[in-house]
Amino acid sequence: GENVEQHPSTLSVQEGDSAVIKCTYSDSASNYFPWYKQELGKGPQLIIDIRSNVGEKKDQRIAVTLNKTAKHFSLHITETQPEDSAVYFCAASLNSGGSNYKLTFGKGTLLTVNP
Amino acid sequence: ETGVTQTPRHLVMGMTNKKSLKCEQHLGHNAMYWYKQSAKKPLELMFVYNFKEQTENNSVPSRFSPECPNSSHLFLHLHTLQPEDSALYLCASSQATGLGAFFGQGTRLTVV
């Protein structure tokens, strides 16, 4: 099965700085990589995703990059704001049989943006 | 509001109780999931339903019993739970399995 490693487990930045969270995956057949943001007391929220046929995707202050050869993908947040403080999870999707796919999640990164 | 609603938000139950968690989605999605989230662990996939059929049971103990009467509703029936089952239980849905899932707010379960 798939194994997803996520680093760092905690990240503290000053408001306005950039934050980068990195994930690696083990199965080269994984083809879809979403990122989630989870605020305290809430469920994870999908914030951006990327498919294996794309190397980079950007949505305002967040971007995701994918290196299929190295089997790693990263989340980049620019001009961080205090409301970006949350736990961020990466995930990788792999076919689990027939037409079914399975998401495997990383352990999460607690991002703190200090004002 | 993600379009996935879970009830109750909080639940405290004894080890001999029977209770059920409910999930409802109004997104027209075909796949629904139950996840368990414990402190300092990755999200653990428990069950997957695709077009109302269970396609994945991730070695979950039989004291957790899922039910999917239609593609909009998902239940998790609980009985004779253990204290280590205390966690946040998250329901999610997606258009197809493995795609970006939309999560509910979760049910915080405490087993005493």
Tab-separated table of C-alpha atoms in Angstrom, chain A:
chain	number	residue	atom	x	y	z
A	1	GLY	CA	0.000	0.000	0.000
A	2	GLU	CA	0.876	3.672	-0.085
A	3	ASN	CA	2.927	5.405	2.619
A	4	VAL	CA	2.936	9.196	2.940
A	5	GLU	CA	5.532	11.026	5.011
A	6	GLN	CA	4.997	14.690	5.913
A	7	HIS	CA	7.512	17.237	7.266
A	8	PRO	CA	7.827	19.222	9.388
A	9	SER	CA	5.373	18.217	12.100
A	10	THR	CA	5.332	21.791	13.412
A	11	LEU	CA	6.196	25.060	11.677
A	12	SER	CA	6.216	28.541	13.115
A	13	VAL	CA	6.591	31.619	10.883
A	14	GLN	CA	6.210	35.362	11.177
A	15	GLU	CA	3.259	37.027	9.503
A	16	GLY	CA	4.166	37.873	5.923
A	17	ASP	CA	6.775	35.147	5.583
A	18	SER	CA	6.381	32.069	3.394
A	19	ALA	CA	5.694	28.555	4.672
A	20	VAL	CA	6.598	25.305	2.932
A	21	ILE	CA	5.351	21.847	3.887
A	22	LYS	CA	6.773	18.773	2.176
A	23	CYS	CA	5.428	15.276	1.608
A	24	THR	CA	6.856	12.145	0.063
A	25	TYR	CA	4.961	9.096	-1.146
A	26	SER	CA	6.081	5.556	-1.775
A	27	ASP	CA	3.971	4.222	-4.657
A	28	SER	CA	4.778	5.716	-8.059
A	29	ALA	CA	1.280	4.756	-9.249
A	30	SER	CA	-0.328	7.409	-7.021
A	31	ASN	CA	-1.843	10.014	-9.307
A	32	TYR	CA	-3.773	12.575	-7.264
A	33	PHE	CA	-2.517	14.703	-4.374
A	34	PRO	CA	-4.872	16.901	-2.326
A	35	TRP	CA	-3.986	19.187	0.565
A	36	TYR	CA	-6.267	19.840	3.514
A	37	LYS	CA	-6.422	22.541	6.174
A	38	GLN	CA	-7.947	21.697	9.541
A	39	GLU	CA	-8.769	24.448	11.996
A	40	LEU	CA	-9.442	23.751	15.636
A	41	GLY	CA	-12.812	22.088	16.191
A	42	LYS	CA	-13.496	21.634	12.486
A	43	GLY	CA	-13.139	18.905	9.901
A	44	PRO	CA	-10.375	19.011	7.258
A	45	GLN	CA	-11.066	21.367	4.357
A	46	LEU	CA	-9.740	20.724	0.855
A	47	ILE	CA	-7.654	23.758	-0.133
A	48	ILE	CA	-5.802	22.700	-3.273
A	49	ASP	CA	-5.023	19.545	-5.234
A	50	ILE	CA	-2.802	18.447	-8.083
A	51	ARG	CA	-2.861	15.571	-10.540
A	52	SER	CA	0.184	13.633	-11.649
A	53	ASN	CA	0.144	15.101	-15.150
A	54	VAL	CA	0.789	18.606	-13.764
A	55	GLY	CA	3.959	19.893	-12.110
A	56	GLU	CA	2.608	22.973	-10.367
A	57	LYS	CA	-0.699	24.570	-9.488
A	58	LYS	CA	-1.382	27.927	-7.897
A	59	ASP	CA	-4.412	29.481	-6.255
A	60	GLN	CA	-3.813	32.991	-4.925
A	61	ARG	CA	-1.392	32.678	-2.002
A	62	ILE	CA	-1.124	28.892	-2.049
A	63	ALA	CA	0.663	26.686	-4.545
A	64	VAL	CA	1.500	23.028	-4.809
A	65	THR	CA	4.413	21.481	-6.678
A	66	LEU	CA	4.854	17.848	-7.663
A	67	ASN	CA	8.038	15.980	-8.554
A	68	LYS	CA	6.967	12.558	-9.811
A	69	THR	CA	10.497	11.324	-10.304
A	70	ALA	CA	11.442	12.013	-6.713
A	71	LYS	CA	7.931	11.144	-5.474
A	72	HIS	CA	7.481	14.266	-3.460
A	73	PHE	CA	5.083	17.184	-3.427
A	74	SER	CA	5.012	20.422	-1.483
A	75	LEU	CA	2.588	23.088	-0.307
A	76	HIS	CA	3.749	26.695	-0.478
A	77	ILE	CA	1.924	29.501	1.323
A	78	THR	CA	3.131	33.034	0.631
A	79	GLU	CA	2.442	36.218	2.613
A	80	THR	CA	1.194	34.187	5.542
A	81	GLN	CA	-1.540	35.596	7.773
A	82	PRO	CA	-2.590	34.608	11.310
A	83	GLU	CA	-5.734	32.968	9.890
A	84	ASP	CA	-3.480	30.524	8.019
A	85	SER	CA	-2.664	28.970	11.400
A	86	ALA	CA	-4.035	25.399	11.333
A	87	VAL	CA	-3.012	21.778	10.820
A	88	TYR	CA	-2.262	20.955	7.189
A	89	PHE	CA	-2.489	17.433	5.774
A	90	CYS	CA	-1.205	16.079	2.505
A	91	ALA	CA	-2.619	12.956	0.883
A	92	ALA	CA	-1.945	10.658	-2.054
A	93	SER	CA	-4.517	8.678	-4.022
A	94	LEU	CA	-3.811	5.158	-5.256
A	95	ASN	CA	-5.977	2.620	-7.035
A	96	SER	CA	-7.127	0.028	-4.486
A	97	GLY	CA	-8.772	-2.355	-6.922
A	98	GLY	CA	-11.125	-2.051	-9.881
A	99	SER	CA	-12.417	1.496	-10.167
A	100	ASN	CA	-11.804	2.249	-6.487
A	101	TYR	CA	-9.136	4.634	-5.248
A	102	LYS	CA	-7.884	5.191	-1.733
A	103	LEU	CA	-6.501	8.343	-0.102
A	104	THR	CA	-3.574	7.931	2.298
A	105	PHE	CA	-2.875	10.914	4.544
A	106	GLY	CA	0.292	12.294	6.062
A	107	LYS	CA	0.465	12.893	9.826
A	108	GLY	CA	-0.101	16.621	9.511
A	109	THR	CA	1.835	19.847	10.079
A	110	LEU	CA	0.801	22.348	12.727
A	111	LEU	CA	1.436	25.779	11.206
A	112	THR	CA	1.517	28.777	13.516
A	113	VAL	CA	1.682	32.262	12.021
A	114	ASN	CA	2.831	34.794	14.593
A	115	PRO	CA	1.532	38.356	14.204
